[in-house]
Amino acid sequence: MAAPLHKVRSLRGLGGTLVALLILLPVLFGLGHSVMAGFGHLPVLGVKGPSLSPWQTLLAQPGLWRSVILSLWTGMAATVLSLILAFGAIAALQGHAPRLRRVLAPLLAVPHAALAIGLAFVIAPSGWIARLLAPALDWSRPPDVATLGDPWGLALILGLILKETPFLIAILLAASSQIPLRAQMAAARALGYGRAAVWLWLLVPQLVRLIRLPVLVVLAFSVSVVDMALILGPSNPPTLSVTVSRLFTDPDLHAMLPASAGALMQLGLTALAAAILWAAMRLAGWCGRAILRRGARWQGLDRALAAPVAMLALLLVLAGLAAVTLAVWSIAFSWRWPDLWPDRLSLATWQRQSAWLPAAQTALWIALAATAIAMLLAVLWLEGSDRADRPGLQGWMRAAVALPLVLPQLSILIGLSGLLLRADLSPMAAVIWGHVLFVFPYLVIALAGAWAALDPQLTRTAASLGVGPWGRLWRVKLPVLIAPLSLAAALGFAVSIAQYLPTLFLGGGRVATLTTEAVALSSGSDRRVAAVHATLQAGLPWLIYLAALILPAFLHRDRRALKGEPG
Amino acid sequence: MSLDLVGLGIRHPDGNALIDDLNLSVAPGTVTTLTGPSGVGKSTLLNAVGGHLEAGFRLRGRVVLNGRDITDLPAERRDIGVMFQQAVMFPHLSVADNLAFGLSPKLRGRGARKAAVAKALDLAGLAGLGDRDPATLSGGQRARVALMRTMLARPRAVLLDEPFSALDPERRHEIREFVMATIRRSGIPALLVTHDRQDADAAGGPVIALT
């Protein structure tokens, strides 16, 4: 028995090693590098510190403090509004969870950049909304209103809400199955409380504790987002993240120094936003309990539940319009103001394959490679924790796995790219590795639940039939888990397709994917080419999701026990 | 002043009639007991009276409380308190805040409300335990807190859905006496659903066997 026992042990340690090597070390080294470079120490470029000159250069950027305020304002407003809207929507639509999930699924799969470009086409002064209003308001030309890139960042906030609300609703639906919602609802209504009040006093406080990590992910993303801010955000000055990423992509390598200082500032800003949100929630909880002690029944508040439903419907209409407008622009030949529809359609843009095929192929290969590698690692990791009798996500590993998602991407990547200056890694390999860094956490989080929910009797039975640990994994666990595995793979693929900064920074500008091209083209004059890229960018994840739903259903078409709700 | 069920009939979503033409009047300060085998629809009947019937169930007849027809009102507007089989504690609130949550908004003033909560804790034999996490209470203590919370809302009727069945047998007698005494003292009508003969004896009111 000595040999197999030894093997089992080696896999036990594998999980921790993988997380340390793949996530903790790169993130910590990257941040460490930013600290050094941010304080003027970058020996590769022959600069020795410490000095404060990178900070002085950073602070001398035009409108920097306004950029800082803009980042904080847009990120926090988007997070708080999405959270309120998500809570309102599930409070009003509780009991319609399956239908809600189905309606939101396509939005969850759309990359941020594609959604932002579609939204930009809809709300631009020459977009569909203005064209709809034009006849009534007698506009002979597109109105001179800054609906995009407005100085307050309202368009950016709208774009972020459009993307984050469905995510938070999905998270809340999953979390609300962990509390005895119906029993509490009945008990509180018997005491005279209306539905809305029950949510406000009882369910929201309990659920908020369960969704702290996803809220932090949304906040970190919103405060530091670059691609959406480039497309929808203000430009003079832009948000801090855009300023810093411009410094980083400056052809002068010495701009790396103030960019590193910017990465640290972005990190600090995210921490500040988290602290403000935490304090605000504590304060809200304290006020809430004070009102609760007065016994306020607030039965009339139930009528207000119609508001979030209407808002959600409006967001869905906007998202639908955004998707359609991308497709229409990609086949428009000429589309004059104020026509609602192009007067000539043509496939010319699609036929110029040299314009989009290379980027599509690159994106596809990167996504497939990154998903495959991340999936292999995630399965090894989960299997390793199973064999170590520590199933699921626990302790420091739970925090470590989520680290790339709760720290601003910008801050991690600037340090990592700085490290790679020394390493002799091909741009493509560096980009794939960067994508794995952000796909792996999503896969582990998506699969941990399904892995833990697997009936242990299955593997015990297989073991009693003489099947070894690898046989149990290969012949029992993976086939039974094919539905969650395929959905997780589709999620990983969608996450990879959507990545903007890892491709741009780690590829050193030499790797062009659908996302980098779409973002670059979005500010250009030819909407048709941008629309083709964005359509493909949104379409590829949808196709993969469809395949992920169909494949397990086909493989298990005669297996009733495996037809439950996937995931 | 009574709780009256007039020609009440309930149909299950699958079409089966659970209750058919039930007529019942519960006098104030008394407890009427409903017994019968599992699945006969006892709990469903309480849900219908309290306004907690799930979607799909069909209800005929009227529920009248103190002369007011409440059949079509939502649960929160009926003024009917419920004690469930498993006492529901709100886990994020302290024991005292669980009680304050129930306390009627008609009682105003921070001091007066605090005093009312303290008195309720005292009556439940839990004086000084207001700051405790409800998860640290025993089953019997939870049942008493749930009853006090129900009574603090000043209901005009109470429904008891096998509230003693989850308690261990040694404590059951004591809690039962406490609940029955509290309801009698409050002078409101109560409906009790139970399997247990001793529950019905302690209730002291009419016993109706559903079949």
mmCIF file with all atom_site columns, N, CA and C in Angstrom, chain B residues 175-205:
data_model
loop_
_atom_site.group_PDB
_atom_site.id
_atom_site.type_symbol
_atom_site.label_atom_id
_atom_site.label_alt_id
_atom_site.label_comp_id
_atom_site.label_asym_id
_atom_site.label_entity_id
_atom_site.label_seq_id
_atom_site.pdbx_PDB_ins_code
_atom_site.Cartn_x
_atom_site.Cartn_y
_atom_site.Cartn_z
_atom_site.occupancy
_atom_site.B_iso_or_equiv
_atom_site.pdbx_formal_charge
_atom_site.auth_seq_id
_atom_site.auth_comp_id
_atom_site.auth_asym_id
_atom_site.auth_atom_id
_atom_site.pdbx_PDB_model_num
ATOM 1  N N  . ILE B 1 175 ? -44.210 24.564 28.955 1.00 0.00 ? 175 ILE B N  1
ATOM 2  C CA . ILE B 1 175 ? -44.390 25.562 27.893 1.00 0.00 ? 175 ILE B CA 1
ATOM 3  C C  . ILE B 1 175 ? -45.867 25.640 27.508 1.00 0.00 ? 175 ILE B C  1
ATOM 4  N N  . ARG B 1 176 ? -46.504 24.448 27.453 1.00 0.00 ? 176 ARG B N  1
ATOM 5  C CA . ARG B 1 176 ? -47.903 24.391 27.076 1.00 0.00 ? 176 ARG B CA 1
ATOM 6  C C  . ARG B 1 176 ? -48.763 25.186 28.041 1.00 0.00 ? 176 ARG B C  1
ATOM 7  N N  . GLU B 1 177 ? -48.504 24.999 29.326 1.00 0.00 ? 177 GLU B N  1
ATOM 8  C CA . GLU B 1 177 ? -49.265 25.740 30.340 1.00 0.00 ? 177 GLU B CA 1
ATOM 9  C C  . GLU B 1 177 ? -49.044 27.241 30.186 1.00 0.00 ? 177 GLU B C  1
ATOM 10 N N  . PHE B 1 178 ? -47.786 27.595 29.928 1.00 0.00 ? 178 PHE B N  1
ATOM 11 C CA . PHE B 1 178 ? -47.421 29.003 29.768 1.00 0.00 ? 178 PHE B CA 1
ATOM 12 C C  . PHE B 1 178 ? -48.176 29.621 28.584 1.00 0.00 ? 178 PHE B C  1
ATOM 13 N N  . VAL B 1 179 ? -48.206 28.887 27.462 1.00 0.00 ? 179 VAL B N  1
ATOM 14 C CA . VAL B 1 179 ? -48.865 29.411 26.261 1.00 0.00 ? 179 VAL B CA 1
ATOM 15 C C  . VAL B 1 179 ? -50.363 29.556 26.496 1.00 0.00 ? 179 VAL B C  1
ATOM 16 N N  . MET B 1 180 ? -50.976 28.512 27.045 1.00 0.00 ? 180 MET B N  1
ATOM 17 C CA . MET B 1 180 ? -52.424 28.545 27.236 1.00 0.00 ? 180 MET B CA 1
ATOM 18 C C  . MET B 1 180 ? -52.825 29.655 28.213 1.00 0.00 ? 180 MET B C  1
ATOM 19 N N  . ALA B 1 181 ? -52.045 29.797 29.283 1.00 0.00 ? 181 ALA B N  1
ATOM 20 C CA . ALA B 1 181 ? -52.356 30.837 30.264 1.00 0.00 ? 181 ALA B CA 1
ATOM 21 C C  . ALA B 1 181 ? -52.236 32.224 29.637 1.00 0.00 ? 181 ALA B C  1
ATOM 22 N N  . THR B 1 182 ? -51.180 32.402 28.824 1.00 0.00 ? 182 THR B N  1
ATOM 23 C CA . THR B 1 182 ? -50.979 33.704 28.184 1.00 0.00 ? 182 THR B CA 1
ATOM 24 C C  . THR B 1 182 ? -52.146 34.050 27.280 1.00 0.00 ? 182 THR B C  1
ATOM 25 N N  . ILE B 1 183 ? -52.608 33.061 26.499 1.00 0.00 ? 183 ILE B N  1
ATOM 26 C CA . ILE B 1 183 ? -53.701 33.333 25.561 1.00 0.00 ? 183 ILE B CA 1
ATOM 27 C C  . ILE B 1 183 ? -54.999 33.621 26.316 1.00 0.00 ? 183 ILE B C  1
ATOM 28 N N  . ARG B 1 184 ? -55.270 32.834 27.360 1.00 0.00 ? 184 ARG B N  1
ATOM 29 C CA . ARG B 1 184 ? -56.511 33.052 28.110 1.00 0.00 ? 184 ARG B CA 1
ATOM 30 C C  . ARG B 1 184 ? -56.524 34.452 28.728 1.00 0.00 ? 184 ARG B C  1
ATOM 31 N N  . ARG B 1 185 ? -55.359 34.839 29.236 1.00 0.00 ? 185 ARG B N  1
ATOM 32 C CA . ARG B 1 185 ? -55.267 36.147 29.885 1.00 0.00 ? 185 ARG B CA 1
ATOM 33 C C  . ARG B 1 185 ? -55.500 37.280 28.880 1.00 0.00 ? 185 ARG B C  1
ATOM 34 N N  . SER B 1 186 ? -55.063 37.059 27.630 1.00 0.00 ? 186 SER B N  1
ATOM 35 C CA . SER B 1 186 ? -55.175 38.127 26.629 1.00 0.00 ? 186 SER B CA 1
ATOM 36 C C  . SER B 1 186 ? -56.607 38.274 26.115 1.00 0.00 ? 186 SER B C  1
ATOM 37 N N  . GLY B 1 187 ? -57.439 37.239 26.341 1.00 0.00 ? 187 GLY B N  1
ATOM 38 C CA . GLY B 1 187 ? -58.844 37.355 25.956 1.00 0.00 ? 187 GLY B CA 1
ATOM 39 C C  . GLY B 1 187 ? -59.087 37.394 24.460 1.00 0.00 ? 187 GLY B C  1
ATOM 40 N N  . ILE B 1 188 ? -58.269 36.696 23.664 1.00 0.00 ? 188 ILE B N  1
ATOM 41 C CA . ILE B 1 188 ? -58.518 36.624 22.215 1.00 0.00 ? 188 ILE B CA 1
ATOM 42 C C  . ILE B 1 188 ? -58.766 35.176 21.824 1.00 0.00 ? 188 ILE B C  1
ATOM 43 N N  . PRO B 1 189 ? -59.471 34.955 20.721 1.00 0.00 ? 189 PRO B N  1
ATOM 44 C CA . PRO B 1 189 ? -59.721 33.577 20.277 1.00 0.00 ? 189 PRO B CA 1
ATOM 45 C C  . PRO B 1 189 ? -58.449 32.936 19.712 1.00 0.00 ? 189 PRO B C  1
ATOM 46 N N  . ALA B 1 190 ? -58.322 31.611 19.892 1.00 0.00 ? 190 ALA B N  1
ATOM 47 C CA . ALA B 1 190 ? -57.150 30.903 19.373 1.00 0.00 ? 190 ALA B CA 1
ATOM 48 C C  . ALA B 1 190 ? -57.568 29.579 18.749 1.00 0.00 ? 190 ALA B C  1
ATOM 49 N N  . LEU B 1 191 ? -56.844 29.208 17.673 1.00 0.00 ? 191 LEU B N  1
ATOM 50 C CA . LEU B 1 191 ? -57.065 27.925 17.014 1.00 0.00 ? 191 LEU B CA 1
ATOM 51 C C  . LEU B 1 191 ? -55.785 27.117 17.151 1.00 0.00 ? 191 LEU B C  1
ATOM 52 N N  . LEU B 1 192 ? -55.898 25.881 17.656 1.00 0.00 ? 192 LEU B N  1
ATOM 53 C CA . LEU B 1 192 ? -54.729 25.035 17.847 1.00 0.00 ? 192 LEU B CA 1
ATOM 54 C C  . LEU B 1 192 ? -54.837 23.800 16.958 1.00 0.00 ? 192 LEU B C  1
ATOM 55 N N  . VAL B 1 193 ? -53.778 23.512 16.235 1.00 0.00 ? 193 VAL B N  1
ATOM 56 C CA . VAL B 1 193 ? -53.714 22.276 15.454 1.00 0.00 ? 193 VAL B CA 1
ATOM 57 C C  . VAL B 1 193 ? -52.732 21.358 16.147 1.00 0.00 ? 193 VAL B C  1
ATOM 58 N N  . THR B 1 194 ? -53.124 20.110 16.406 1.00 0.00 ? 194 THR B N  1
ATOM 59 C CA . THR B 1 194 ? -52.218 19.194 17.107 1.00 0.00 ? 194 THR B CA 1
ATOM 60 C C  . THR B 1 194 ? -52.553 17.730 16.846 1.00 0.00 ? 194 THR B C  1
ATOM 61 N N  . HIS B 1 195 ? -51.558 16.888 17.098 1.00 0.00 ? 195 HIS B N  1
ATOM 62 C CA . HIS B 1 195 ? -51.735 15.435 17.101 1.00 0.00 ? 195 HIS B CA 1
ATOM 63 C C  . HIS B 1 195 ? -51.916 14.912 18.513 1.00 0.00 ? 195 HIS B C  1
ATOM 64 N N  . ASP B 1 196 ? -51.521 15.765 19.464 1.00 0.00 ? 196 ASP B N  1
ATOM 65 C CA . ASP B 1 196 ? -51.300 15.302 20.833 1.00 0.00 ? 196 ASP B CA 1
ATOM 66 C C  . ASP B 1 196 ? -52.550 15.511 21.670 1.00 0.00 ? 196 ASP B C  1
ATOM 67 N N  . ARG B 1 197 ? -53.059 14.415 22.231 1.00 0.00 ? 197 ARG B N  1
ATOM 68 C CA . ARG B 1 197 ? -54.256 14.445 23.076 1.00 0.00 ? 197 ARG B CA 1
ATOM 69 C C  . ARG B 1 197 ? -54.071 15.411 24.251 1.00 0.00 ? 197 ARG B C  1
ATOM 70 N N  . GLN B 1 198 ? -52.844 15.410 24.810 1.00 0.00 ? 198 GLN B N  1
ATOM 71 C CA . GLN B 1 198 ? -52.579 16.246 25.989 1.00 0.00 ? 198 GLN B CA 1
ATOM 72 C C  . GLN B 1 198 ? -52.657 17.733 25.655 1.00 0.00 ? 198 GLN B C  1
ATOM 73 N N  . ASP B 1 199 ? -52.274 18.084 24.436 1.00 0.00 ? 199 ASP B N  1
ATOM 74 C CA . ASP B 1 199 ? -52.395 19.475 23.993 1.00 0.00 ? 199 ASP B CA 1
ATOM 75 C C  . ASP B 1 199 ? -53.856 19.897 24.065 1.00 0.00 ? 199 ASP B C  1
ATOM 76 N N  . ALA B 1 200 ? -54.706 19.032 23.528 1.00 0.00 ? 200 ALA B N  1
ATOM 77 C CA . ALA B 1 200 ? -56.133 19.357 23.480 1.00 0.00 ? 200 ALA B CA 1
ATOM 78 C C  . ALA B 1 200 ? -56.702 19.497 24.884 1.00 0.00 ? 200 ALA B C  1
ATOM 79 N N  . ASP B 1 201 ? -56.271 18.597 25.794 1.00 0.00 ? 201 ASP B N  1
ATOM 80 C CA . ASP B 1 201 ? -56.746 18.680 27.183 1.00 0.00 ? 201 ASP B CA 1
ATOM 81 C C  . ASP B 1 201 ? -56.325 19.998 27.816 1.00 0.00 ? 201 ASP B C  1
ATOM 82 N N  . ALA B 1 202 ? -55.050 20.372 27.597 1.00 0.00 ? 202 ALA B N  1
ATOM 83 C CA . ALA B 1 202 ? -54.553 21.602 28.198 1.00 0.00 ? 202 ALA B CA 1
ATOM 84 C C  . ALA B 1 202 ? -55.262 22.821 27.632 1.00 0.00 ? 202 ALA B C  1
ATOM 85 N N  . ALA B 1 203 ? -55.647 22.743 26.326 1.00 0.00 ? 203 ALA B N  1
ATOM 86 C CA . ALA B 1 203 ? -56.321 23.874 25.692 1.00 0.00 ? 203 ALA B CA 1
ATOM 87 C C  . ALA B 1 203 ? -57.673 24.114 26.345 1.00 0.00 ? 203 ALA B C  1
ATOM 88 N N  . GLY B 1 204 ? -58.357 23.018 26.736 1.00 0.00 ? 204 GLY B N  1
ATOM 89 C CA . GLY B 1 204 ? -59.586 23.132 27.497 1.00 0.00 ? 204 GLY B CA 1
ATOM 90 C C  . GLY B 1 204 ? -60.802 23.538 26.699 1.00 0.00 ? 204 GLY B C  1
ATOM 91 N N  . GLY B 1 205 ? -60.666 23.871 25.447 1.00 0.00 ? 205 GLY B N  1
ATOM 92 C CA . GLY B 1 205 ? -61.815 24.281 24.654 1.00 0.00 ? 205 GLY B CA 1
ATOM 93 C C  . GLY B 1 205 ? -62.379 23.128 23.856 1.00 0.00 ? 205 GLY B C  1
#
